[in-house]
Amino acid sequence: MRRRPSGSTEEDDTDEKATSDSLLPGDDGRKGSFTSSKFDLTRHSDTLDRRKVEKSLSPTRATQQPWSSEPETYGDSETHERLSGPAASNSSTRRMGDPCDRWRSRMRSPWRASLLTLSVTAASILFLFALVRSLVTRQLDPKGCNMSFMAPMYAKLSGFDTEHTRFASKYSLYLYREGGVDEDTMVKGVPVLFITGNAGSYKQVRPLASEAARYFQSHVQQDSEALKAGIRNLDFFTADFNEDITAFHGQTLLDQAEYLNEAVAYILSLYHNPRSSRRDPELPDPSSVIILGHSMGGIVARTMLTMPNYQSNSINTIITMSAPHARPPVSFDADIVKTYERINEYWREAYSQKWASDNPLWHVTLISIAGGGLDTIVPSDYTSLSSLVPETHGFTIYTSSIPNVWTGADHLSILWCDQLRKPIIRSLLEAVDVRRPSQTKHRAERMRIFKKWFMTGMEDVAEKSLPRKEPTTLLTLEDNSNSILSAGERLTIRNFGHSGKPKAYLLPIPPQGTPGGTKFALLSDQVLDNPGGGGKLEVLFCSVFPLQAGHSSTLFSMNMDLSGNSSGSTRLACKNAASDVIPLPSSTRTSKNAFDNVQPFSYLQYQIEDLTEHQFVAVVDKSNSPEEGWVVGEFSNNVMSTIQSPVGLRRLLLLGLNLNLPAERPMVTDIKIPSMQSSLLAYKLKMSTQACRDEAELFTPLLRQYISEPYESKYFVNLKEANINFHGVAPYLPPPLHAASTPSGLSLQLWSDPTCKTSITLALRVDLLGSLGKLYLRYRTVIAAFPLLVVALVLRKQFMVHDDTGMFITFAEALDLCLRSSLPVLLLALSFLAFSVSGSADQAESVSGSIFSWHGNSTIPAIDFTKNDALLGSQDAFFWFLIPLFGFVGAGLCVVVNYTALIIIHVLCTLYSSLSTRPAWIRNDERRRKTVPSFSAASPRRRLIITSILLFLVSTLIPYQFAYMVACIVQIATCTRALRVTKETRSGTHYNFYNYAHSILVLMLWVLPINLPVLVVWVHNLAVHWLTPFSSHHNVLSIMPFILLVETLTGGGMIPRVTSRWRYVTNIIFFFLALYAAIYGVTYAYQLHHLVNFACAWLVAIHFSSSSFSISGITQMLDGEDGEGDVKKRP
């Protein structure tokens, strides 16, 4: 029995039923599009349990009902009329003056948000604001790159046409020539191919090519020894890719690699042709090309060696700048992710071979140069080669580490930075050898050259030239010389030439076996002189040379006699140390930055093991008159000069680190902090000291921060305070091929004037606000993944309430329910999962190292290179709190997107209503003929034809990403029309449909960024008239469910309720979508599209479950017989 409202009669009941029936479409008995015969919403309206509805909704709803005696009216319009009486049936006479009506309107309003939702949104916006502010204002590295100048000319190689490559109509090949240096376009040197990066121009080759041409002309061309050694100028070639977008599209990357392999073959053929080459005919023809790659061009270079058309040994030297080797910069395209996996697996497998003959990359050297913190386009962590290449074949170096560069570089300035292009070109010129067909020296020699030019010289792998040298200088001293210092005494020279003649100071080299080891360090503000040079200072490592009968001093190229023609003298056979000098930034009271344009300091550092064959270090003051300059040299015990800090990361975060260095200390102090490994944290370092006691200071404190893998160093001159940030352990990076047995962490190397005799206090603190900007660089893809987690949970809640009560609540209301229940629980579970993953990492590594240590002929232990793909991308449990943080930030972003969509739809609805307004007499006539506005929908035949055409275009011409964008636009139009109908009818049925359509729109909007990059690539190809369709984005099944769902909603069809066990399938699908978005959404973001696509397929199946298909019905639909014409009217 239906309960009748008080004061009503049976006649009122009859009138109410008639009025309610008039609101349903179709007088012929057919069902309306917002209901179904199987799950009719109105069929259940009489049996809605009010307590069941209240239980499904938020607890605050029950407390807000002051009129609990009247049943709740959240159903469709018929239910509302049954509970409110006949007066409520007429929408034209309904008023909002009743408090109960106002309360119902508020509960239906999509704008309504709880205090909890607003608080989470405000906190999210505040956090994102702090994130951006930190990125642009805190922990910023200084910019020190000088502009480079050139006179470029480009000669297009039109002979490289369609006979050589199928991409001739899209790409072009050019030869660079420097104006005023190169007089023709004939090739005559060593071929070098420059590969531009994502959306880059072929003209970006000009800074490097110009430096090569001018340096060869001004320095090398006049050096006969260099020419005899096989050094020649470099012929720079560059490819014009029409600014192709390779970072977003794997197929474009493969196309470029295929084209460039064909270009390499063509370039090498130019040197075989006398009409295009001016090389010495006695030299062998080149068989390989040097590769320089910027950004994604570096990945294209590595891809070339994996392509079927790669000519064996045609590439043996690759230098990349800001190239993301370790992982793709974005994972929105399946092809780019799979291409990365295939390339990296090929390189790892090649270097895992036991025998060199089985390694196709044995001859290849790969150098990766990173710009550091200034590069905000590609995180410099991604440039690491530690998981790809062993140290015998390559390494990663940061620009701030390279001698005489000492500055970071952003993503573009790394190409034109004048300080950087010089060591790149000089190292290449030194590495070439035209006497060999490969045009370069052998691999080990190339690696030695690159280490010399790019490394600081203080790394453990840096090679010293002193042990490989032969003595070239005979140093003669008088026997009664008092210039020999006592053992352990420090040498300090404050001025040169005070004795009026050259003078040598001898430091005895201590014996080996000292506990902890001994090292020699020398620092000066003067340039160390080479043998026979005219400088002020020369440093020699000497051993006693007894002159006997038959021996002659003419065995030495240099004879330095400081004996003063005395009868008794000591002769020393010496090696000059100038080739091992390490330049350091000058640090004085006027110094500001390491890259200041001033003469650098000269520094020497040797371990005692490097000096075993010598007895003395001779520091020779070669000045004949007083001159300014200073030298400090000493032997120090490693135990005394090294501080190992045991502080943990949590203690460092809470209390910081304070160190006091005593007044009596070595010149160089190493501070090692193993707990400082993560690149997510930034620090502040402050130093306090007193003025020198007795004499003026020689130099102000100089600090070097460094990590061993990758090789990153930063220098801070005239130290008072410093921003400490680095690229250590970063999220989502694969583990290295050879992990260190003990983590080294960050180290601080401090040079201080030991003659000052004052103590130094160092205070290190975590910079929390500065660390926020580091989070953005490493976790910006989270913005696309975690909000989808929230949207999936919201839709799951909406369908649960709809299946239970027949009411589809608003997105904001469902989000509020999720914030109170499912979202915190899921985030807590994911946090525990992160704990368990980090806890089991050590056990897994120990098992891998003992049981699965070898595979095949591999020389590398079996390593799980995907272990950092999930969740936060790190095995460090310290950062577990980032999961709930990102979850609630995602919820705040969902609120912002929800209200943004609401604003857009309401604005469009207002415009739509104003444009469709008719004259008053027409409106009055229509009002007499119908009580509610119509929801117009195209006929099934027309919809089927449109859908079929769209799917056909997807399978042949356009990528499915374009069809997805069209579907989003159509869904916006559907929401706009649904809102107009809902506003005018205020019917519960229409409210349900509008909420449903709006939530689907929000879901599609969050998937849209995943599809936009490929769409941009397709539009770019159209702009350059490249009409060849993509081979990987024409899968109709990847878009069909989206299209079918959107087309279904255009007809105004509300999804039926599912009251059977099948409703749990909807629950599971959206829960799995949320789980995947949190765990793998960053690494495999492209999969989110396919998971949402599957969810849409299930929703389409629910829609079709209430429809009856027959052969006759399909025939009528194709013939256009619809009973009511081509257009149906949907309520």
Short mmCIF file of N, CA, C and O in Angstrom, two decimals, residues 187-191 232 235 271 277-286 434 436 439:
data_model
loop_
_atom_site.label_atom_id
_atom_site.label_comp_id
_atom_site.label_asym_id
_atom_site.label_seq_id
_atom_site.Cartn_x
_atom_site.Cartn_y
_atom_site.Cartn_z
N VAL A 187 83.89 17.47 -47.86
CA VAL A 187 84.22 16.84 -46.58
C VAL A 187 85.72 16.54 -46.56
O VAL A 187 86.29 16.13 -47.56
N LYS A 188 86.34 16.79 -45.42
CA LYS A 188 87.79 16.62 -45.34
C LYS A 188 88.27 16.21 -43.96
O LYS A 188 89.47 16.05 -43.74
N GLY A 189 87.37 16.06 -43.01
CA GLY A 189 87.77 15.72 -41.66
C GLY A 189 87.14 14.43 -41.16
O GLY A 189 87.00 13.45 -41.90
N VAL A 190 86.74 14.46 -39.90
CA VAL A 190 86.13 13.30 -39.25
C VAL A 190 84.63 13.55 -39.16
O VAL A 190 84.20 14.61 -38.66
N PRO A 191 83.78 12.63 -39.62
CA PRO A 191 82.33 12.88 -39.61
C PRO A 191 81.75 12.83 -38.20
O PRO A 191 82.02 11.92 -37.42
N ARG A 232 92.35 15.68 -36.87
CA ARG A 232 91.85 16.48 -37.98
C ARG A 232 90.61 17.23 -37.53
O ARG A 232 90.06 17.00 -36.45
N ASP A 235 83.82 17.33 -39.35
CA ASP A 235 82.73 17.68 -40.27
C ASP A 235 81.41 17.40 -39.58
O ASP A 235 81.06 16.24 -39.34
N TYR A 271 82.76 10.28 -48.17
CA TYR A 271 84.21 10.25 -48.02
C TYR A 271 84.87 9.29 -49.01
O TYR A 271 86.09 9.34 -49.20
N SER A 277 84.97 14.74 -51.53
CA SER A 277 85.91 14.61 -50.42
C SER A 277 87.25 15.22 -50.79
O SER A 277 87.73 15.08 -51.94
N ARG A 278 87.89 15.87 -49.81
CA ARG A 278 89.23 16.43 -49.98
C ARG A 278 90.20 15.81 -48.99
O ARG A 278 91.19 16.41 -48.61
N ARG A 279 89.91 14.61 -48.53
CA ARG A 279 90.79 13.92 -47.60
C ARG A 279 92.06 13.42 -48.30
O ARG A 279 92.07 13.19 -49.51
N ASP A 280 93.07 13.23 -47.47
CA ASP A 280 94.32 12.66 -47.97
C ASP A 280 94.03 11.24 -48.47
O ASP A 280 93.54 10.40 -47.72
N PRO A 281 94.32 10.95 -49.71
CA PRO A 281 94.01 9.60 -50.25
C PRO A 281 94.78 8.48 -49.55
O PRO A 281 94.40 7.32 -49.66
N GLU A 282 95.85 8.83 -48.86
CA GLU A 282 96.61 7.80 -48.15
C GLU A 282 95.93 7.37 -46.85
O GLU A 282 96.30 6.33 -46.29
N LEU A 283 95.00 8.16 -46.40
CA LEU A 283 94.29 7.83 -45.15
C LEU A 283 93.19 6.82 -45.45
O LEU A 283 92.58 6.84 -46.53
N PRO A 284 92.89 5.95 -44.50
CA PRO A 284 91.79 4.99 -44.72
C PRO A 284 90.44 5.69 -44.75
O PRO A 284 90.25 6.73 -44.11
N ASP A 285 89.53 5.13 -45.51
CA ASP A 285 88.18 5.70 -45.56
C ASP A 285 87.48 5.50 -44.23
O ASP A 285 87.62 4.45 -43.59
N PRO A 286 86.72 6.50 -43.79
CA PRO A 286 86.03 6.36 -42.50
C PRO A 286 85.01 5.23 -42.53
O PRO A 286 84.32 5.01 -43.53
N VAL A 434 92.61 9.83 -37.47
CA VAL A 434 92.24 9.52 -38.86
C VAL A 434 93.11 8.40 -39.45
O VAL A 434 92.83 7.94 -40.56
N ARG A 436 93.16 5.50 -38.31
CA ARG A 436 92.39 4.27 -38.11
C ARG A 436 91.08 4.38 -38.88
O ARG A 436 90.47 5.46 -38.96
N GLN A 439 88.29 6.13 -37.21
CA GLN A 439 88.49 7.58 -37.06
C GLN A 439 88.68 8.01 -35.61
O GLN A 439 88.74 9.21 -35.33
#
